[in-house]
Amino acid sequence: MEGSPPNVDGIRDLVADSVRRLPAWNYRVCADNRRVWEPAHGQDARQHVHELHLPPGPAVLERITRAVLDAPFPEKADSWGVWLITGWAPDSYAIVCRVHHALQDAAGAMAGLAASMIPGLELPLTVPPDAEPPLHLATTARLMARTLPPLLWPTARWTPAQQGAGSTRTLHFTTCDTSRLRALTHAAVASLNQIYLAVTAGALRNWTPQDWTGRHTGPLHAFVPVESRPPGHTMVTLGNHLVALRAQLHCAEADPRRRLDLMRSSTDPRLAHISQQRAALRALPRVAGFTMRCLLNRRRTALLMSNVHLGEGLTINAHCVRQVVSLPPLLFGHPLSIALTTYEGQATVCFTSDRSQPDPSVLPQLWHDALEELESAYAVA
């Protein structure tokens, strides 16, 4: 945000008032890591608000990210936190919201942060059970028979997975007008998510060309979270409401149009039967943990790629939010994770990595090059 930074005590007062109106923030993830929620009785919401002073210098977003992602949750303020970041300029500040993914997913956390800035707004914890999709056993059985065996197939071998992880995570990002992605969705008759994945496949192809050029190899598999909330389900609710697509990135394919076409079937949400995935995971919650470990094992999934759409018009402390960035975590030893955030006509793509070879700092330019390549392939100006 641009404007005079608020006092951290004012943010603490605001969050303390908000917690009474945001029931999900009155819970914590159990300490035994069973991913079961428990009420956080007696918590002081003000302890969940932290302040970080960032000295002037370059790469502000990268430095904010490194400082906040490496900061542990305090023992008495676990599972979620809000950071006020100031110092690098007199008329700018940032707000960072971190939430345990089992407590809330990214869309829920952002909706909670936005709702906390609207005094008097009260939001429910859940929705009535009749809003949930019913479990159809026959449909679910067919879905599992089709989707579970491919989880055992290994993903392609690529150089980043063979390199040792470093001690420091880095974040690099790039932006473009969302209108460019929208123009491609019309020209290619594809979803925005498919365009994002196809462009990223082109960037990854050029990031490690030795893995793909002149070789016959299978695709990289990316874990792509997909929204599963049924109609009428409020965003600011307890829990992770994402199900999975296992997208195939055909980096060995030189033709950008062909890369997109090969990926379509693995990224079609209609074939994923999202409502039945949701119903099955709610009926068999312990299966979810097993499926997640199997799906995200780095032998089967190369990286996490998320896509968060946040609309427009967010305000913090009466100041308009100029840019929103999702900070994707590194999971299960993956060398890279990528997040696309669209907000007010701007698309921001972030790359988180803990590898130094190949150099992740070149990924933003490679992503732009791949975007231009796909635009040229479809004759999009």
CSV table of C-alpha atoms in Angstrom, one decimal:
chain,number,residue,atom,x,y,z
A,1,MET,CA,0.0,0.0,0.0
A,2,GLU,CA,1.0,3.6,-0.5
A,3,GLY,CA,0.3,6.0,2.3
A,4,SER,CA,1.3,6.7,5.9
A,5,PRO,CA,1.8,3.4,7.6
A,6,PRO,CA,-0.6,2.6,10.5
A,7,ASN,CA,0.5,2.1,14.0
A,8,VAL,CA,1.0,-1.5,14.9
A,9,ASP,CA,-1.2,-1.1,18.0
A,10,GLY,CA,-4.0,0.0,15.7
A,11,ILE,CA,-3.6,-3.1,13.6
A,12,ARG,CA,-3.6,-5.2,16.8
A,13,ASP,CA,-6.9,-3.6,17.9
A,14,LEU,CA,-8.4,-4.1,14.5
A,15,VAL,CA,-7.4,-7.8,14.4
A,16,ALA,CA,-8.6,-8.4,18.0
A,17,ASP,CA,-12.0,-7.0,17.0
A,18,SER,CA,-12.0,-9.0,13.8
A,19,VAL,CA,-11.3,-12.4,15.5
A,20,ARG,CA,-14.7,-12.2,17.2
A,21,ARG,CA,-16.2,-11.9,13.7
A,22,LEU,CA,-14.0,-14.5,11.9
A,23,PRO,CA,-14.7,-17.8,13.7
A,24,ALA,CA,-12.0,-19.7,11.7
A,25,TRP,CA,-9.3,-17.5,13.4
A,26,ASN,CA,-10.5,-18.8,16.8
A,27,TYR,CA,-9.1,-22.2,16.0
A,28,ARG,CA,-5.7,-23.8,15.8
A,29,VAL,CA,-4.2,-26.9,14.2
A,30,CYS,CA,-3.6,-29.5,16.9
A,31,ALA,CA,-0.1,-29.8,18.1
A,32,ASP,CA,0.1,-33.5,17.3
A,33,ASN,CA,-0.1,-32.7,13.6
A,34,ARG,CA,-3.1,-34.9,13.0
A,35,ARG,CA,-4.5,-31.9,11.0
A,36,VAL,CA,-7.4,-31.7,13.4
A,37,TRP,CA,-8.7,-28.4,14.5
A,38,GLU,CA,-9.3,-27.4,18.1
A,39,PRO,CA,-10.7,-24.2,19.6
A,40,ALA,CA,-8.0,-21.7,20.7
A,41,HIS,CA,-9.5,-20.9,24.0
A,42,GLY,CA,-8.1,-17.9,25.8
A,43,GLN,CA,-5.9,-16.8,22.9
A,44,ASP,CA,-4.9,-13.1,22.8
A,45,ALA,CA,-5.5,-12.1,19.2
A,46,ARG,CA,-3.2,-9.1,19.6
A,47,GLN,CA,-0.2,-11.6,19.9
A,48,HIS,CA,-0.9,-12.7,16.4
A,49,VAL,CA,0.1,-9.3,15.0
A,50,HIS,CA,3.8,-8.7,14.5
A,51,GLU,CA,5.9,-5.8,13.2
A,52,LEU,CA,8.9,-6.0,10.9
A,53,HIS,CA,11.2,-3.1,10.0
A,54,LEU,CA,12.8,-3.4,6.6
A,55,PRO,CA,15.7,-1.0,5.9
A,56,PRO,CA,15.9,0.8,2.5
A,57,GLY,CA,17.3,-1.1,-0.4
A,58,PRO,CA,16.6,-3.1,-3.5
A,59,ALA,CA,14.4,-6.2,-3.9
A,60,VAL,CA,11.9,-5.1,-1.3
A,61,LEU,CA,9.4,-7.9,-2.0
A,62,GLU,CA,12.1,-10.6,-2.0
A,63,ARG,CA,13.4,-9.3,1.4
A,64,ILE,CA,9.9,-9.2,2.9
A,65,THR,CA,9.3,-12.7,1.8
A,66,ARG,CA,12.5,-14.1,3.1
A,67,ALA,CA,12.1,-12.4,6.5
A,68,VAL,CA,8.4,-13.4,7.0
A,69,LEU,CA,8.6,-17.0,5.7
A,70,ASP,CA,11.6,-17.7,7.9
A,71,ALA,CA,9.9,-16.3,11.0
A,72,PRO,CA,8.3,-19.0,13.3
A,73,PHE,CA,4.8,-18.7,14.7
A,74,PRO,CA,5.1,-17.8,18.4
A,75,GLU,CA,4.1,-20.6,20.7
A,76,LYS,CA,1.0,-18.8,22.0
A,77,ALA,CA,0.0,-17.4,18.6
A,78,ASP,CA,0.3,-20.4,16.3
A,79,SER,CA,-1.5,-21.3,13.1
A,80,TRP,CA,-2.0,-17.8,11.8
A,81,GLY,CA,-0.4,-14.3,12.0
A,82,VAL,CA,-0.4,-10.9,10.4
A,83,TRP,CA,2.8,-8.9,9.9
A,84,LEU,CA,3.0,-5.1,9.4
A,85,ILE,CA,6.1,-4.3,7.3
A,86,THR,CA,7.5,-0.8,7.3
A,87,GLY,CA,10.8,1.1,6.9
A,88,TRP,CA,12.0,0.8,3.3
A,89,ALA,CA,10.2,4.0,2.3
A,90,PRO,CA,8.3,6.7,4.3
A,91,ASP,CA,5.1,6.4,2.3
A,92,SER,CA,4.8,2.7,1.7
A,93,TYR,CA,4.0,-0.4,3.8
A,94,ALA,CA,2.9,-4.0,3.4
A,95,ILE,CA,0.7,-6.4,5.2
A,96,VAL,CA,1.6,-10.1,5.1
A,97,CYS,CA,-0.9,-12.8,6.2
A,98,ARG,CA,0.4,-16.3,7.0
A,99,VAL,CA,-2.1,-19.1,7.8
A,100,HIS,CA,-1.5,-22.8,8.3
A,101,HIS,CA,-2.9,-24.4,5.2
A,102,ALA,CA,-4.8,-27.0,7.2
A,103,LEU,CA,-6.6,-24.1,9.0
A,104,GLN,CA,-7.4,-22.1,5.9
A,105,ASP,CA,-6.4,-22.1,2.2
A,106,ALA,CA,-5.0,-19.1,0.5
A,107,ALA,CA,-8.4,-17.8,-0.8
A,108,GLY,CA,-9.9,-18.1,2.7
A,109,ALA,CA,-7.0,-16.4,4.4
A,110,MET,CA,-7.1,-13.4,1.9
A,111,ALA,CA,-10.9,-13.1,2.3
A,112,GLY,CA,-10.4,-13.2,6.1
A,113,LEU,CA,-7.8,-10.4,5.9
A,114,ALA,CA,-10.1,-8.3,3.7
A,115,ALA,CA,-13.1,-8.9,5.9
A,116,SER,CA,-11.2,-8.0,9.0
A,117,MET,CA,-10.9,-4.4,7.6
A,118,ILE,CA,-14.7,-4.0,7.4
A,119,PRO,CA,-16.0,-3.2,11.0
A,120,GLY,CA,-19.1,-5.0,12.0
A,121,LEU,CA,-19.0,-7.6,9.3
A,122,GLU,CA,-19.7,-11.0,10.7
A,123,LEU,CA,-19.0,-14.2,8.8
A,124,PRO,CA,-20.1,-17.8,9.5
A,125,LEU,CA,-17.7,-20.6,10.3
A,126,THR,CA,-19.3,-23.1,8.0
A,127,VAL,CA,-22.4,-23.5,5.8
A,128,PRO,CA,-25.4,-25.8,6.5
A,129,PRO,CA,-24.6,-29.5,5.6
A,130,ASP,CA,-27.2,-29.4,2.9
A,131,ALA,CA,-25.0,-27.1,0.9
A,132,GLU,CA,-22.4,-29.9,0.5
A,133,PRO,CA,-22.5,-32.1,-2.6
A,134,PRO,CA,-23.8,-35.6,-2.0
A,135,LEU,CA,-21.5,-38.6,-2.2
A,136,HIS,CA,-22.3,-40.9,-5.2
A,137,LEU,CA,-20.5,-44.1,-4.6
A,138,ALA,CA,-20.6,-45.4,-8.1
A,139,THR,CA,-19.3,-42.1,-9.5
A,140,THR,CA,-16.6,-41.9,-6.8
A,141,ALA,CA,-15.5,-45.5,-7.5
A,142,ARG,CA,-15.1,-44.8,-11.2
A,143,LEU,CA,-13.2,-41.6,-10.4
A,144,MET,CA,-10.8,-43.4,-8.1
A,145,ALA,CA,-10.3,-46.3,-10.5
A,146,ARG,CA,-9.3,-43.8,-13.2
A,147,THR,CA,-7.2,-41.4,-11.2
A,148,LEU,CA,-5.4,-43.4,-8.5
A,149,PRO,CA,-3.3,-45.7,-10.8
A,150,PRO,CA,-1.7,-42.7,-12.6
A,151,LEU,CA,-0.5,-41.4,-9.2
A,152,LEU,CA,2.0,-44.3,-9.2
A,153,TRP,CA,3.5,-43.2,-12.5
A,154,PRO,CA,6.8,-41.3,-12.0
A,155,THR,CA,7.2,-37.8,-13.2
A,156,ALA,CA,10.0,-36.9,-15.7
A,157,ARG,CA,13.5,-36.5,-14.4
A,158,TRP,CA,14.8,-33.0,-14.5
A,159,THR,CA,18.0,-31.2,-13.4
A,160,PRO,CA,16.6,-29.1,-10.5
A,161,ALA,CA,15.4,-32.3,-8.7
A,162,GLN,CA,18.9,-33.7,-8.9
A,163,GLN,CA,20.5,-30.7,-7.2
A,164,GLY,CA,20.9,-30.4,-3.5
A,165,ALA,CA,18.6,-27.9,-1.7
A,166,GLY,CA,20.2,-24.7,-0.4
A,167,SER,CA,19.7,-23.2,3.0
A,168,THR,CA,18.0,-20.0,1.7
A,169,ARG,CA,14.7,-19.8,-0.2
A,170,THR,CA,14.5,-17.1,-2.9
A,171,LEU,CA,11.5,-15.5,-4.5
A,172,HIS,CA,11.5,-14.0,-8.0
A,173,PHE,CA,8.4,-12.5,-9.7
A,174,THR,CA,7.2,-10.9,-12.8
A,175,THR,CA,4.0,-9.1,-13.8
A,176,CYS,CA,1.9,-8.7,-16.9
A,177,ASP,CA,-1.6,-7.3,-17.8
A,178,THR,CA,-4.3,-9.9,-17.3
A,179,SER,CA,-5.7,-8.8,-20.6
A,180,ARG,CA,-2.8,-10.6,-22.4
A,181,LEU,CA,-3.8,-13.9,-20.7
A,182,ARG,CA,-7.5,-13.3,-21.4
A,183,ALA,CA,-6.8,-12.7,-25.1
A,184,LEU,CA,-5.0,-16.0,-25.3
A,185,THR,CA,-7.9,-17.8,-23.6
A,186,HIS,CA,-10.2,-16.6,-26.4
A,187,ALA,CA,-7.7,-17.4,-29.2
A,188,ALA,CA,-6.9,-20.9,-27.9
A,189,VAL,CA,-10.3,-21.6,-26.5
A,190,ALA,CA,-8.7,-22.5,-23.2
A,191,SER,CA,-9.1,-21.5,-19.5
A,192,LEU,CA,-6.9,-18.9,-17.9
A,193,ASN,CA,-5.4,-21.6,-15.8
A,194,GLN,CA,-4.5,-23.7,-18.9
A,195,ILE,CA,-2.8,-20.6,-20.5
A,196,TYR,CA,-0.8,-20.0,-17.3
A,197,LEU,CA,0.3,-23.6,-17.2
A,198,ALA,CA,1.2,-23.8,-20.9
A,199,VAL,CA,3.3,-20.6,-20.6
A,200,THR,CA,5.0,-22.0,-17.5
A,201,ALA,CA,5.8,-25.2,-19.3
A,202,GLY,CA,7.5,-23.2,-22.0
A,203,ALA,CA,9.5,-21.3,-19.4
A,204,LEU,CA,10.6,-24.5,-17.7
A,205,ARG,CA,11.6,-26.0,-21.0
A,206,ASN,CA,14.0,-23.1,-21.6
A,207,TRP,CA,15.2,-23.1,-17.9
A,208,THR,CA,16.8,-26.6,-18.3
A,209,PRO,CA,17.0,-27.2,-22.1
A,210,GLN,CA,19.3,-30.2,-21.6
A,211,ASP,CA,16.4,-32.1,-20.0
A,212,TRP,CA,14.1,-31.7,-23.0
A,213,THR,CA,15.9,-30.8,-26.3
A,214,GLY,CA,16.3,-33.8,-28.5
A,215,ARG,CA,15.0,-36.3,-25.9
A,216,HIS,CA,11.9,-38.4,-25.7
A,217,THR,CA,10.7,-38.1,-22.2
A,218,GLY,CA,7.4,-37.9,-20.3
A,219,PRO,CA,5.8,-34.8,-18.9
A,220,LEU,CA,6.6,-33.0,-15.7
A,221,HIS,CA,3.7,-33.4,-13.3
A,222,ALA,CA,2.5,-30.3,-11.4
A,223,PHE,CA,0.1,-30.3,-8.4
A,224,VAL,CA,-2.5,-27.7,-9.2
A,225,PRO,CA,-5.0,-26.9,-6.4
A,226,VAL,CA,-8.6,-26.3,-7.5
A,227,GLU,CA,-11.4,-24.5,-5.6
A,228,SER,CA,-14.1,-26.9,-4.4
A,229,ARG,CA,-16.4,-24.7,-2.4
A,230,PRO,CA,-20.0,-25.4,-3.4
A,231,PRO,CA,-22.3,-22.5,-4.4
A,232,GLY,CA,-23.2,-20.4,-1.4
A,233,HIS,CA,-20.2,-21.5,0.6
A,234,THR,CA,-18.6,-18.4,2.2
A,235,MET,CA,-14.9,-18.0,1.5
A,236,VAL,CA,-13.8,-17.3,5.1
A,237,THR,CA,-14.4,-20.7,6.5
A,238,LEU,CA,-12.4,-23.2,8.5
A,239,GLY,CA,-10.3,-25.7,6.6
A,240,ASN,CA,-8.5,-26.2,3.3
A,241,HIS,CA,-11.2,-26.3,0.5
A,242,LEU,CA,-8.9,-27.2,-2.3
A,243,VAL,CA,-8.8,-30.5,-4.3
A,244,ALA,CA,-6.2,-31.5,-6.8
A,245,LEU,CA,-5.5,-31.6,-10.5
A,246,ARG,CA,-2.3,-33.4,-11.5
A,247,ALA,CA,-1.4,-31.4,-14.6
A,248,GLN,CA,1.0,-32.7,-17.3
A,249,LEU,CA,3.6,-30.1,-18.5
A,250,HIS,CA,4.9,-31.4,-21.8
A,251,CYS,CA,8.2,-29.5,-21.7
A,252,ALA,CA,9.8,-31.8,-24.3
A,253,GLU,CA,7.4,-30.6,-26.9
A,254,ALA,CA,8.9,-27.7,-29.0
A,255,ASP,CA,5.6,-26.5,-30.5
A,256,PRO,CA,3.8,-24.1,-28.0
A,257,ARG,CA,0.4,-24.9,-29.4
A,258,ARG,CA,1.0,-28.6,-29.1
A,259,ARG,CA,2.2,-28.2,-25.5
A,260,LEU,CA,-1.1,-26.6,-24.7
A,261,ASP,CA,-3.2,-29.2,-26.5
A,262,LEU,CA,-1.3,-32.1,-24.8
A,263,MET,CA,-2.1,-30.6,-21.4
A,264,ARG,CA,-5.8,-30.0,-21.9
A,265,SER,CA,-7.1,-33.3,-20.7
A,266,SER,CA,-5.1,-33.3,-17.5
A,267,THR,CA,-6.3,-29.8,-16.6
A,268,ASP,CA,-10.0,-30.0,-17.4
A,269,PRO,CA,-11.9,-29.6,-14.1
A,270,ARG,CA,-14.9,-31.3,-15.6
A,271,LEU,CA,-12.9,-34.6,-15.9
A,272,ALA,CA,-11.7,-34.1,-12.3
A,273,HIS,CA,-15.3,-34.4,-10.9
A,274,ILE,CA,-14.4,-31.7,-8.3
A,275,SER,CA,-17.7,-32.0,-6.3
A,276,GLN,CA,-17.2,-35.8,-6.0
A,277,GLN,CA,-13.6,-35.3,-4.9
A,278,ARG,CA,-14.9,-32.9,-2.2
A,279,ALA,CA,-17.6,-35.3,-1.1
A,280,ALA,CA,-15.2,-38.3,-0.9
A,281,LEU,CA,-12.6,-36.4,1.1
A,282,ARG,CA,-15.3,-35.3,3.6
A,283,ALA,CA,-16.6,-38.8,3.9
A,284,LEU,CA,-13.2,-40.4,4.2
A,285,PRO,CA,-11.0,-37.7,5.8
A,286,ARG,CA,-8.0,-39.9,6.6
A,287,VAL,CA,-7.7,-40.9,3.0
A,288,ALA,CA,-6.9,-37.3,2.2
A,289,GLY,CA,-3.6,-37.4,4.0
A,290,PHE,CA,-2.5,-40.6,2.3
A,291,THR,CA,-3.6,-39.3,-1.1
A,292,MET,CA,-1.7,-36.0,-0.5
A,293,ARG,CA,1.5,-37.7,0.5
A,294,CYS,CA,1.3,-40.0,-2.5
A,295,LEU,CA,0.4,-37.2,-4.9
A,296,LEU,CA,3.1,-34.7,-3.7
A,297,ASN,CA,5.9,-37.2,-3.4
A,298,ARG,CA,8.7,-35.6,-5.6
A,299,ARG,CA,9.1,-38.9,-7.5
A,300,ARG,CA,5.6,-38.4,-8.8
A,301,THR,CA,5.0,-34.6,-8.7
A,302,ALA,CA,7.7,-32.1,-9.7
A,303,LEU,CA,6.3,-28.9,-8.4
A,304,LEU,CA,3.3,-27.0,-6.9
A,305,MET,CA,1.6,-24.5,-9.1
A,306,SER,CA,-1.3,-22.4,-7.7
A,307,ASN,CA,-3.6,-19.8,-9.2
A,308,VAL,CA,-5.4,-17.3,-7.0
A,309,HIS,CA,-7.9,-14.9,-8.3
A,310,LEU,CA,-8.7,-12.0,-5.9
A,311,GLY,CA,-10.9,-9.6,-7.9
A,312,GLU,CA,-10.4,-5.9,-7.1
A,313,GLY,CA,-10.9,-3.1,-4.7
A,314,LEU,CA,-9.2,-4.4,-1.6
A,315,THR,CA,-8.4,-1.7,1.0
A,316,ILE,CA,-6.3,-1.8,4.2
A,317,ASN,CA,-6.5,1.0,6.7
A,318,ALA,CA,-8.5,2.9,4.1
A,319,HIS,CA,-5.6,2.7,1.6
A,320,CYS,CA,-6.1,0.9,-1.7
A,321,VAL,CA,-4.1,-2.3,-2.1
A,322,ARG,CA,-1.9,-1.8,-5.2
A,323,GLN,CA,-0.6,-5.3,-5.6
A,324,VAL,CA,-1.3,-8.7,-4.1
A,325,VAL,CA,1.2,-11.5,-4.3
A,326,SER,CA,0.8,-15.2,-3.3
A,327,LEU,CA,3.9,-16.7,-1.7
A,328,PRO,CA,3.9,-20.4,-2.6
A,329,PRO,CA,5.6,-22.8,-0.2
A,330,LEU,CA,8.1,-25.5,-1.1
A,331,LEU,CA,6.7,-28.9,-0.3
A,332,PHE,CA,8.1,-32.4,0.0
A,333,GLY,CA,11.5,-31.5,-1.2
A,334,HIS,CA,10.3,-29.9,-4.5
A,335,PRO,CA,12.9,-27.6,-6.0
A,336,LEU,CA,10.4,-25.0,-7.2
A,337,SER,CA,6.9,-23.7,-6.6
A,338,ILE,CA,5.0,-21.2,-8.7
A,339,ALA,CA,1.9,-19.0,-8.0
A,340,LEU,CA,-0.1,-16.8,-10.3
A,341,THR,CA,-2.1,-14.1,-8.6
A,342,THR,CA,-4.6,-12.0,-10.6
A,343,TYR,CA,-5.8,-8.7,-9.0
A,344,GLU,CA,-7.2,-5.6,-10.6
A,345,GLY,CA,-6.1,-6.3,-14.2
A,346,GLN,CA,-2.6,-7.4,-13.1
A,347,ALA,CA,-1.2,-10.9,-13.2
A,348,THR,CA,1.8,-11.6,-10.8
A,349,VAL,CA,3.8,-14.8,-11.2
A,350,CYS,CA,6.0,-15.8,-8.3
A,351,PHE,CA,8.8,-18.4,-8.3
A,352,THR,CA,10.0,-19.8,-4.9
A,353,SER,CA,13.1,-22.0,-5.0
A,354,ASP,CA,15.9,-23.2,-2.7
A,355,ARG,CA,18.2,-24.2,-5.6
A,356,SER,CA,21.1,-22.1,-7.0
A,357,GLN,CA,21.6,-24.3,-10.1
A,358,PRO,CA,19.9,-23.8,-12.4
A,359,ASP,CA,19.6,-20.1,-11.5
A,360,PRO,CA,16.0,-19.3,-10.6
A,361,SER,CA,16.5,-15.6,-11.1
A,362,VAL,CA,16.1,-16.1,-14.9
A,363,LEU,CA,12.7,-17.6,-14.6
A,364,PRO,CA,10.7,-14.3,-14.8
A,365,GLN,CA,12.3,-13.4,-18.1
A,366,LEU,CA,11.9,-17.0,-19.4
A,367,TRP,CA,8.2,-16.8,-18.5
A,368,HIS,CA,7.7,-13.6,-20.5
A,369,ASP,CA,9.5,-15.1,-23.4
A,370,ALA,CA,7.2,-18.1,-23.3
A,371,LEU,CA,4.2,-15.9,-23.1
A,372,GLU,CA,5.3,-14.0,-26.2
A,373,GLU,CA,6.0,-17.4,-27.9
A,374,LEU,CA,2.4,-18.5,-27.3
A,375,GLU,CA,1.0,-15.2,-28.4
A,376,SER,CA,2.9,-15.5,-31.7
A,377,ALA,CA,1.7,-19.1,-32.1
A,378,TYR,CA,-1.9,-17.9,-31.9
A,379,ALA,CA,-1.3,-14.6,-33.7
A,380,VAL,CA,-2.4,-12.6,-30.7
A,381,ALA,CA,-1.2,-9.0,-30.8
